[in-house]
Short mmCIF file of C-alpha atoms in Angstrom, two decimals:
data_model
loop_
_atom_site.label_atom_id
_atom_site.label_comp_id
_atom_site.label_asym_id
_atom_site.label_seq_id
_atom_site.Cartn_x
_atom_site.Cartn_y
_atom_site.Cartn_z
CA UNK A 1 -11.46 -10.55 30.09
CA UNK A 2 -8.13 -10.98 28.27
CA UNK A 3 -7.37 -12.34 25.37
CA UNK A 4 -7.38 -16.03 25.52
CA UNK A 5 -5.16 -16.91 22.54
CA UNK A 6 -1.09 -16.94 23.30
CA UNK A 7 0.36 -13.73 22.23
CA UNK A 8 3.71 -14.31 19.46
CA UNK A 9 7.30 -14.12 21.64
CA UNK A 10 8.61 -10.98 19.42
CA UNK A 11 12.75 -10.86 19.50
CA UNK A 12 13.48 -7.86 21.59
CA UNK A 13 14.59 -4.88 19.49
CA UNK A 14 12.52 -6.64 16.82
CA UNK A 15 15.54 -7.92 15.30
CA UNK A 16 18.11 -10.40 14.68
CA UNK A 17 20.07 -9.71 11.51
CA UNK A 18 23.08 -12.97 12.29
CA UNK A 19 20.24 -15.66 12.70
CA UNK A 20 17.43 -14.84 11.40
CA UNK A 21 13.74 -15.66 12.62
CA UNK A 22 12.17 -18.86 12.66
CA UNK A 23 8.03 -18.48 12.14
CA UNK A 24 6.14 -21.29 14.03
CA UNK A 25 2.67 -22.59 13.22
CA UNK A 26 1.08 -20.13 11.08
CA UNK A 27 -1.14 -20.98 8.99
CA UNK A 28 -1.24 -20.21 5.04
CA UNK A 29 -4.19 -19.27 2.96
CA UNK A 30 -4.42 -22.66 1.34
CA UNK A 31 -5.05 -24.50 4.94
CA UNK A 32 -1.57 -25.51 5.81
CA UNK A 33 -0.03 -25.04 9.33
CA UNK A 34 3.80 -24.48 8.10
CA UNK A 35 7.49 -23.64 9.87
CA UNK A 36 8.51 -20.61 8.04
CA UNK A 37 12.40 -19.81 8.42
CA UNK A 38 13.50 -16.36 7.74
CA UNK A 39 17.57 -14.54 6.92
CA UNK A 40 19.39 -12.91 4.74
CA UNK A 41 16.10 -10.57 3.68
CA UNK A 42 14.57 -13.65 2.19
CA UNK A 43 12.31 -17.15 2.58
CA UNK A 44 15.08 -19.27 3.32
CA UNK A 45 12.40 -22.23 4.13
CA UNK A 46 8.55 -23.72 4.49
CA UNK A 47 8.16 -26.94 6.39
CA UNK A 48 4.95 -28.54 7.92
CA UNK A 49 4.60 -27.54 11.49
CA UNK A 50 6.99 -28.80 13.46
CA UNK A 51 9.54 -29.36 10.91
CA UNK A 52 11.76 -26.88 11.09
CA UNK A 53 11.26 -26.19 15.43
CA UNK A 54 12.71 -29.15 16.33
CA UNK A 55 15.42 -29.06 18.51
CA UNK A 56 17.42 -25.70 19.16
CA UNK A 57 17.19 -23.02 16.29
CA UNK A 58 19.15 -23.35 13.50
CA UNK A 59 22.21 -20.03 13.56
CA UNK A 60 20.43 -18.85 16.81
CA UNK A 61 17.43 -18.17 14.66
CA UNK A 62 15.00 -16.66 17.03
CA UNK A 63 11.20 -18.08 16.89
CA UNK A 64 8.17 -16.09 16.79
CA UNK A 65 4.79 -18.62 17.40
CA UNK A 66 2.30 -17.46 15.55
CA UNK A 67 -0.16 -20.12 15.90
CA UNK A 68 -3.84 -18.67 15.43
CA UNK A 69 -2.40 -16.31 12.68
CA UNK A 70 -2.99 -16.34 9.13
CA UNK A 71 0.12 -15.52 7.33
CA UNK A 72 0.12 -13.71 4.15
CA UNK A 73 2.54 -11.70 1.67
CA UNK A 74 2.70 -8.13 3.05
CA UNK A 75 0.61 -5.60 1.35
CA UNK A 76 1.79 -2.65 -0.22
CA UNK A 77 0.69 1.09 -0.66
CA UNK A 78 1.01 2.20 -4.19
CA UNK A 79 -0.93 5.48 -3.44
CA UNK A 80 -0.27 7.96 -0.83
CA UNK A 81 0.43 11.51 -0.31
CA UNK A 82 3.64 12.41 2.30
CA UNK A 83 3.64 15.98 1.71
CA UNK A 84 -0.38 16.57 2.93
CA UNK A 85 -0.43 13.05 5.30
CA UNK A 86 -2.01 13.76 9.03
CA UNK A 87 -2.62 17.80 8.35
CA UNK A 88 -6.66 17.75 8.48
CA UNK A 89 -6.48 18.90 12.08
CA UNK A 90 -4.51 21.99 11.21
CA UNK A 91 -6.44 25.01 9.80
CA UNK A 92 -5.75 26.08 5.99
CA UNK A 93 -3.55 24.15 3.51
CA UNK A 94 -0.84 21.76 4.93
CA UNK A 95 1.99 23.23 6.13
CA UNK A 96 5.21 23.01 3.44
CA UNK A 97 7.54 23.35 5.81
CA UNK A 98 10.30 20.89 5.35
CA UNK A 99 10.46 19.83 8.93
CA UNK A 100 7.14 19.48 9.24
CA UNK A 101 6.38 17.59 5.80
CA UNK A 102 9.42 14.87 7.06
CA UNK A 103 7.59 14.64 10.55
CA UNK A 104 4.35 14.03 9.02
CA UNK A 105 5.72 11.35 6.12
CA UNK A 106 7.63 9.86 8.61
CA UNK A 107 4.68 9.68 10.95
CA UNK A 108 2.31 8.98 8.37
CA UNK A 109 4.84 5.57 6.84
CA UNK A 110 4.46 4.45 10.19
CA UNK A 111 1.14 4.31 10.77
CA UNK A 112 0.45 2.45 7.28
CA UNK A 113 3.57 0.02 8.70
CA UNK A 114 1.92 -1.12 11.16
CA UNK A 115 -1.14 -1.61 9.03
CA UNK A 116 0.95 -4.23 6.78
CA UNK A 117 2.56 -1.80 4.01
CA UNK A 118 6.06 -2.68 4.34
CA UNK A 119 6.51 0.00 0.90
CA UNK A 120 4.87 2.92 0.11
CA UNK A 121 5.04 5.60 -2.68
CA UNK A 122 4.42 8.84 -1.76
CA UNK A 123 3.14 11.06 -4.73
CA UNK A 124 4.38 14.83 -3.51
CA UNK A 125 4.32 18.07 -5.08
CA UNK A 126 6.89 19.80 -6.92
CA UNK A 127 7.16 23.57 -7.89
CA UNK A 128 4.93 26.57 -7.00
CA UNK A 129 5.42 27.55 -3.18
CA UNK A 130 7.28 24.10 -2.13
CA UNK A 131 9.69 23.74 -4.44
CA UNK A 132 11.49 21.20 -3.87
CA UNK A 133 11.08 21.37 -0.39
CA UNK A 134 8.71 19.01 0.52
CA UNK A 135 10.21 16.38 -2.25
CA UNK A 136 13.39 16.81 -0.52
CA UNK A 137 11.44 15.97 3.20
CA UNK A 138 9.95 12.97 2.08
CA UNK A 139 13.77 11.86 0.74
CA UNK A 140 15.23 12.52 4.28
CA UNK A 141 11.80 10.81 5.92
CA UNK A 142 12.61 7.80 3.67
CA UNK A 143 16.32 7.74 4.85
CA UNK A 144 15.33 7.93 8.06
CA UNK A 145 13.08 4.86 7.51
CA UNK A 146 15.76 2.74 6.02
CA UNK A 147 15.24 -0.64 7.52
CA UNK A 148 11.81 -0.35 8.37
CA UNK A 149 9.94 0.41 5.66
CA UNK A 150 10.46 1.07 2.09
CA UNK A 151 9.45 4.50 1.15
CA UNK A 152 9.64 5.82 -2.84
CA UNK A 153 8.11 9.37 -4.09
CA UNK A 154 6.62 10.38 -6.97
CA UNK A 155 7.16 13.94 -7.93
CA UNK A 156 4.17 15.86 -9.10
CA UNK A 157 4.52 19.45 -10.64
CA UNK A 158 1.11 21.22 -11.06
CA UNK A 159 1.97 22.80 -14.37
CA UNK A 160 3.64 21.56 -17.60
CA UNK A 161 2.87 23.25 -20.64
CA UNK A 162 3.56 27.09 -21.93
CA UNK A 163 5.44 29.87 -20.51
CA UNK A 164 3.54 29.19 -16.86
CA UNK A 165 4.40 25.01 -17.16
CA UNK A 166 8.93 26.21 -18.48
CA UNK A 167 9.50 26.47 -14.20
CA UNK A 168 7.29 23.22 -13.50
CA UNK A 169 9.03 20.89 -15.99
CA UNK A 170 12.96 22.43 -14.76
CA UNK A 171 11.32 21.12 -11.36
CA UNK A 172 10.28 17.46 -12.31
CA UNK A 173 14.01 17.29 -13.99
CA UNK A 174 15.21 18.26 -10.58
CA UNK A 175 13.10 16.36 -8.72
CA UNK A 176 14.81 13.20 -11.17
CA UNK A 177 17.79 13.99 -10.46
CA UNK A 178 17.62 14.68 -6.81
CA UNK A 179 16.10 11.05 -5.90
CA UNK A 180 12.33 10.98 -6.76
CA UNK A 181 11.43 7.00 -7.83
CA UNK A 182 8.78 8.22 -10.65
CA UNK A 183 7.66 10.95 -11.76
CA UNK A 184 3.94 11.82 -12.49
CA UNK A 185 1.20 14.47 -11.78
CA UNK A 186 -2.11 16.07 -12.49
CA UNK A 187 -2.64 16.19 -16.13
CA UNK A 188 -6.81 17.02 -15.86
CA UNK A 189 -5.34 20.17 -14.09
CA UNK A 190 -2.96 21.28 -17.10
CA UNK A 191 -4.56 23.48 -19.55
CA UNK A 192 -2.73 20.94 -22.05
CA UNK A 193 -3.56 17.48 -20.91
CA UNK A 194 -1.86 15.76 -24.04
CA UNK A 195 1.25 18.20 -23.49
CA UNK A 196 1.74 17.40 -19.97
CA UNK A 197 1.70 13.48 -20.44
CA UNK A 198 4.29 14.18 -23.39
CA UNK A 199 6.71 16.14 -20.73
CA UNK A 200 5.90 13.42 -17.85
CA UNK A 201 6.79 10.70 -20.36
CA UNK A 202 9.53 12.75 -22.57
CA UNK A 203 11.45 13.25 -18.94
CA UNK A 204 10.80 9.64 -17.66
CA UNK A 205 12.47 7.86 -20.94
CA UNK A 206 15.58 10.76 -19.97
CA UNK A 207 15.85 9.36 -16.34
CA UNK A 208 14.50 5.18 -17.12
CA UNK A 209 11.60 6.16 -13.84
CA UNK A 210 8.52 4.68 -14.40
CA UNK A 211 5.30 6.92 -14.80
CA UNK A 212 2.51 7.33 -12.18
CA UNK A 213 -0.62 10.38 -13.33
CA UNK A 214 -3.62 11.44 -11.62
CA UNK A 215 -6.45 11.37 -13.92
CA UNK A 216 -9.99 10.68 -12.91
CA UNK A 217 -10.22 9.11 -16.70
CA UNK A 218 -13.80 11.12 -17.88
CA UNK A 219 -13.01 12.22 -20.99
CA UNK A 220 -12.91 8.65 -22.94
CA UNK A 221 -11.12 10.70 -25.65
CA UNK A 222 -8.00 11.75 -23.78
CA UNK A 223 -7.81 8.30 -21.65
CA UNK A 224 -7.26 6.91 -25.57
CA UNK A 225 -3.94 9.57 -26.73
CA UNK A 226 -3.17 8.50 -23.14
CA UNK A 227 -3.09 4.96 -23.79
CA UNK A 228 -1.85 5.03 -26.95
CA UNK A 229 1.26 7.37 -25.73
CA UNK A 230 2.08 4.46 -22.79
CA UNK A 231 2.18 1.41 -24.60
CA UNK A 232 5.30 -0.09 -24.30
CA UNK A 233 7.01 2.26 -21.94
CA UNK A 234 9.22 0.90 -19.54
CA UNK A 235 9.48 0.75 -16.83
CA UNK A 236 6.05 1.67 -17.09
CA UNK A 237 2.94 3.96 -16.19
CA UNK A 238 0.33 3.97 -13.73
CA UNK A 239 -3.08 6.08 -13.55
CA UNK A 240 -5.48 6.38 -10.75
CA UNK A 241 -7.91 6.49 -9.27
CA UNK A 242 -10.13 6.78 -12.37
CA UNK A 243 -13.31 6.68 -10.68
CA UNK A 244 -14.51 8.94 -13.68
CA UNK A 245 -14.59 5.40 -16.01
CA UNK A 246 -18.00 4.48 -13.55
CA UNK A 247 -19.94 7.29 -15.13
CA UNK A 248 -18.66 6.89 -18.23
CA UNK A 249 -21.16 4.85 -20.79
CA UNK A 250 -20.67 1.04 -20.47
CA UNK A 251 -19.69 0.32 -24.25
CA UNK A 252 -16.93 3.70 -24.00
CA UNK A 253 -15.65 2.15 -20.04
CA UNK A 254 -15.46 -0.92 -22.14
CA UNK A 255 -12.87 0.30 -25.02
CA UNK A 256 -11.41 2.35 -22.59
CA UNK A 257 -10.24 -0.50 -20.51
CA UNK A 258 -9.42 -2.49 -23.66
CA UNK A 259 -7.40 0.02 -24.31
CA UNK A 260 -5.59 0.37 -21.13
CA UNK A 261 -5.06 -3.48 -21.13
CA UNK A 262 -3.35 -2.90 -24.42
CA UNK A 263 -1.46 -0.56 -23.63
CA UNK A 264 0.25 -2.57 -20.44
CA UNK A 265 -1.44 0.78 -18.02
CA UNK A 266 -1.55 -0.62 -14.62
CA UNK A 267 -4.83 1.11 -12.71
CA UNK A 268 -4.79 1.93 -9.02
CA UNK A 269 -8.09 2.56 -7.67
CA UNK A 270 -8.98 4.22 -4.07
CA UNK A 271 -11.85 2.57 -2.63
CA UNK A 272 -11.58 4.40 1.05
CA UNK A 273 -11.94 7.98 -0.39
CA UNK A 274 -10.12 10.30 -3.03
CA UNK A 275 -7.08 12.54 -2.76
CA UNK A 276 -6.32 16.33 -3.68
CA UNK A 277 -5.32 15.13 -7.25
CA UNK A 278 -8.53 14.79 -8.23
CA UNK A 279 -11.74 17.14 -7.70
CA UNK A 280 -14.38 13.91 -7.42
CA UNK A 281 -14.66 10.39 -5.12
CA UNK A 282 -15.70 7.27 -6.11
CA UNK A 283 -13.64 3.78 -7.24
CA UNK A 284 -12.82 3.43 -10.70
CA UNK A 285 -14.66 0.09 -11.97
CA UNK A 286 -12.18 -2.83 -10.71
CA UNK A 287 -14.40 -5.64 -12.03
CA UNK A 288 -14.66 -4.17 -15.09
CA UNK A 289 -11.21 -3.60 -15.64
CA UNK A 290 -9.96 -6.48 -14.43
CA UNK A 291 -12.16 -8.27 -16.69
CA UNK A 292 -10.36 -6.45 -19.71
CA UNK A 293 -6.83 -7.98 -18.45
CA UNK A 294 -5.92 -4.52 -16.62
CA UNK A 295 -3.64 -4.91 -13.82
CA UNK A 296 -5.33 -3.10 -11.37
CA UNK A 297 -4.16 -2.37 -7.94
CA UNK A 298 -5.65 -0.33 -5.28
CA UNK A 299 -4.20 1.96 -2.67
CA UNK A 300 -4.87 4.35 0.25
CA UNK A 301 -5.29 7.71 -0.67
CA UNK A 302 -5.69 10.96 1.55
CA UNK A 303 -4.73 10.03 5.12
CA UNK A 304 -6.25 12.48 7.21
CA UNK A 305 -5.87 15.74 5.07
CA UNK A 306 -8.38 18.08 3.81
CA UNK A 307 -9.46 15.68 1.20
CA UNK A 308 -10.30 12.94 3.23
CA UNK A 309 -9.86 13.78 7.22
CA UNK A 310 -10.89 10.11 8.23
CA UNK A 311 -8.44 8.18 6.17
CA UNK A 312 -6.87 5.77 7.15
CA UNK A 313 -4.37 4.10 5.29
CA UNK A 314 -5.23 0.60 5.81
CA UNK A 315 -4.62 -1.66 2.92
CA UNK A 316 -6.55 -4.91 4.61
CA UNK A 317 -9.56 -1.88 4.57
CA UNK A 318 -9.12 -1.37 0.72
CA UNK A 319 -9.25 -5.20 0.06
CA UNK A 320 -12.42 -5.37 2.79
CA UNK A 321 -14.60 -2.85 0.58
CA UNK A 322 -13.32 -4.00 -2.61
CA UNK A 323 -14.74 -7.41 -1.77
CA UNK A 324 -18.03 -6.32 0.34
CA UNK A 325 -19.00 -3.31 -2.08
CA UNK A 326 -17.37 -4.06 -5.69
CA UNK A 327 -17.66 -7.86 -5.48
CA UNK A 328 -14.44 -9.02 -5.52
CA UNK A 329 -13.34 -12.15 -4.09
CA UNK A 330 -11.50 -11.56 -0.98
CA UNK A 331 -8.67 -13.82 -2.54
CA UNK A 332 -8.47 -10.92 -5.77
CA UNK A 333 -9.23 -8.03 -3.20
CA UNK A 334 -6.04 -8.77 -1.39
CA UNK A 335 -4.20 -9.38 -4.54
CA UNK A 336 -4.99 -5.65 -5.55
CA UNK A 337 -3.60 -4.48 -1.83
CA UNK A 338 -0.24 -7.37 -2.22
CA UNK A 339 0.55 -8.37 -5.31
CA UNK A 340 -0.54 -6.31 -7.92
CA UNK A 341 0.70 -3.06 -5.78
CA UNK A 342 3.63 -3.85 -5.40
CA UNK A 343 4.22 -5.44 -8.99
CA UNK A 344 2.92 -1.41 -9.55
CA UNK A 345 5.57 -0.10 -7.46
CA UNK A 346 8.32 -2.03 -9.54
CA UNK A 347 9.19 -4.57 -6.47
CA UNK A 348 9.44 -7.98 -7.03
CA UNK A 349 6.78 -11.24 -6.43
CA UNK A 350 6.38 -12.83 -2.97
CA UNK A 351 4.72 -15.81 -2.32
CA UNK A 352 5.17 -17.58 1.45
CA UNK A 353 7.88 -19.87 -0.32
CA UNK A 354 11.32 -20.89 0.06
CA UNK A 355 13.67 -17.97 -1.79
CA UNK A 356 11.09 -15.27 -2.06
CA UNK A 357 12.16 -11.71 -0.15
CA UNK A 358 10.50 -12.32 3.61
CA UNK A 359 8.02 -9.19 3.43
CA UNK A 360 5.10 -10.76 5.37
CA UNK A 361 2.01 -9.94 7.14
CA UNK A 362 0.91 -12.12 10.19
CA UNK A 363 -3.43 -11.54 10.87
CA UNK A 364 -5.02 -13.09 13.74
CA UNK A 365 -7.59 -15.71 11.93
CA UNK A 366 -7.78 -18.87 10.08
CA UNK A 367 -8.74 -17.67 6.83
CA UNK A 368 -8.71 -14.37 4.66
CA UNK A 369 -12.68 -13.69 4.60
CA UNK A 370 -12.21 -13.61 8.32
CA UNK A 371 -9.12 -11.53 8.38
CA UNK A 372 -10.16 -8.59 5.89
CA UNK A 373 -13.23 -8.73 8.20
CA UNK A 374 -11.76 -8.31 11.92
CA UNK A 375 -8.29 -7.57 10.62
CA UNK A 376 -7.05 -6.23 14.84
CA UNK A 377 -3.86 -7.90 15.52
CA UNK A 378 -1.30 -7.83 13.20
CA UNK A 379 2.93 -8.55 12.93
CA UNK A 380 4.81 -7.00 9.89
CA UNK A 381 8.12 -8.14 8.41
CA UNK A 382 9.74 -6.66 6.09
CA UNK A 383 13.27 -8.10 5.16
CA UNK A 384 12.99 -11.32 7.38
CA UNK A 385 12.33 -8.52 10.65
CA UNK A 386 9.61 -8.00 12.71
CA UNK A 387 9.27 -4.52 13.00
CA UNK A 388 5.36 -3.69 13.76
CA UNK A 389 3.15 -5.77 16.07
CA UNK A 390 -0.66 -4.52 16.88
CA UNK A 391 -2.25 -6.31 19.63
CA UNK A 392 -5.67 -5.89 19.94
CA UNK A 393 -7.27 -7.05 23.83
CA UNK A 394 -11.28 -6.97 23.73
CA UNK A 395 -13.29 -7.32 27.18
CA UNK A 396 -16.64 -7.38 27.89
CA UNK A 397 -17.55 -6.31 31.09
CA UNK A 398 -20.26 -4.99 33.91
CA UNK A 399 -22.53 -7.93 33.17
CA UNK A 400 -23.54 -10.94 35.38
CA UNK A 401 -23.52 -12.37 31.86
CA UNK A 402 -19.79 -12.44 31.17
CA UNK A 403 -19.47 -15.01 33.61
CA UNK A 404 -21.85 -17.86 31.95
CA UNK A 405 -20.06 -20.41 29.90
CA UNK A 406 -19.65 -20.47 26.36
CA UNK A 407 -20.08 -16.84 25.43
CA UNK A 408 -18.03 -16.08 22.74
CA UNK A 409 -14.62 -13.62 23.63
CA UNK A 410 -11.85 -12.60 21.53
CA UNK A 411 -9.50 -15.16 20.72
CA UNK A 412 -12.33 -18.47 20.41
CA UNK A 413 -13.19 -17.18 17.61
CA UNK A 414 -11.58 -17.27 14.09
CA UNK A 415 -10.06 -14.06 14.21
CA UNK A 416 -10.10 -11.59 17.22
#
């Protein structure tokens, strides 16, 4: 039984770079059925429905009917790992081969494209056996990419302190120079927490990169020099995933957030698993946070590496749990995935308005309960281009039932 709803025309080749696209009948979170014209990389225009399709296309802007689709500002994924993506299946540590790590990245951006994430950062290690191998993979994979997707990397050196840290902090300098968007790292892994956020920080204020640290924020003691040592740095620092603030007392979670909020610290939490940069799971405590004024964004994680072989790398699944299990309202739970991310990543604001850049995400469904709930079918846009479609068909057959009337089928339903 096929879908019943009318599938969007898509411009073949996905693009149309002289006239644009022209987005007909989608519907926006606050209830409105709008025209959406697309070109030049940004919102050019938002009619009611109708508005803007009459008569031929404006520039030989090609149209895209996405009636039955909820339109939304495309997420972003402020927290993934190129260098171990899609290796779980493989025995023993991920391969660092610099081939391989661009074939996975590049595989691995892909797959979270078509999700919705029209940017990623990749956080990818620096130093020991890699080098700067694999940072120098993930710079080719996001060449490559150009276009499609933005990709960024953070570069993450193990060590930083003492004689064993000298060839790990000659590496993150590299890695600055060499193309790396922030630079970051393990500090709970450093035998000198304090003296590895003072390199991290000393060598972003040489290079203006922002800062983005694993931490899994325990020790309420070292989350404070922390704190105190970020205020006021621009372009800024991020920490995640902090799931260590949950087990932390409620009155020392509480200063601890304070402080963060204080200090400007944007949070990214991982509520579909953990990563290799930290040794425990969990979500760091969003409601709490938030609460405190902490921008606090959420992200991926492992994608089907040793730490977490079932990832997936869905943003629409980060805003589902973070509404169904931490409470959120669906409207904040997709900020965390949108908005806040990509305000993380340094990228600017969009809203589904007239001048904002055209990154946009196109869910079968009428509202966004129902779409972070049966999230299937999907188009992605990312500089006024489609460039990802999922389609998702469901049948239900080998039943005399199928054929009674009124059963409900994908596509009669709010969101298929």
């Amino acid at each position: 039984m096929p879908d019943s709803q009318p599938q969007p025309h898509l411009p073949s080749n996905s693009s149309n770079p002289s006239g644009g696209l022209l987005l007909c009948g989608a519907r926006l979170t606050d209830g409105r059925t709008v025209d959406v014209r697309l070109g030049g990389g940004r919102i050019e225009a938002v009619g009611t429905a109708g508005s803007l399709a009459q008569g031929p296309a404006r520039g030989g802007a090609q149209r895209v009917d996405l009636t039955g689709y909820l339109l939304l500002p495309a997420p972003a994924e402020p927290h993934a790992h190129g260098d171990t993506a899609l290796s779980a299946e493989r025995p023993g540590p991920a391969s660092c081969d610099p081939e391989d790590v661009q074939r996975r990245a590049t595989e691995a951006t892909l797959l979270q494209l078509g999700h919705g994430a029209t940017a990623v950062r990749a956080h990818v290690r620096v130093g020991d056996v890699q080098g700067l191998g694999a940072l120098n993979a993930v710079l080719q994979a996001r060449r490559a990419l150009r276009g499609l997707a933005e990709l960024t990397a953070v570069a993450m050196p193990r060590l930083l302190t003492g004689v064993a840290g000298a060839d790990g902090l000659a590496m993150l300098r590299d890695a600055a120079k060499m193309g790396a968007a922030a630079v970051g790292g393990c500090p709970d892994l450093d035998p000198d927490p304090t003296g590895y956020v003072e390199a991290v920080l000393e060598v972003a204020a040489e290079h203006g990169l922002p800062v983005d640290l694993h931490t899994d924020a325990a020790d309420p003691a070292r989350l404070s020099r922390l704190a105190a040592m970020a205020g006021g740095l621009r372009p800024g620092v991020t920490i995640g995933p902090c799931a260590g603030l949950t087990r932390l007392p409620a009155e020392a979670a509480s200063r601890a957030a304070d402080q963060l909020a204080a200090a400007g610290v944007t949070v990214v939490c991982l509520p579909q698993g953990g990563c290799g940069g930290t040794d425990r799971r969990g979500t760091a405590p969003v409601r709490l946070l938030r609460a405190a004024g902490v921008r606090t964004a959420a992200g991926s994680g492992a994608l089907r590496d040793v730490s977490n072989p079932v990832g997936r790398g869905d943003p629409l699944e980060a805003a589902y749990l973070l509404a169904s299990a931490h409470g959120l309202r669906p409207e904040d739970a997709y900020d965390a995935v949108s908005a806040t991310a990509r305000a993380a990543l340094g990228l600017p604001r969009v809203r589904v308005e007239a001048g904002f850049p055209a990154e946009l995400l196109a869910v079968r469904g009428n509202h966004l309960p129902g779409a972070l709930s049966l999230a299937y079918s999907r188009i992605v846009i990312h500089r006024a281009r489609v460039v990802a479609r999922t389609s998702a068909v469901r049948e239900y057959c080998n039943s005399a039932a199928v054929s009674e009337p009124g059963l409900p089928r994908q596509g009669r339903g709010e969101v298929s």
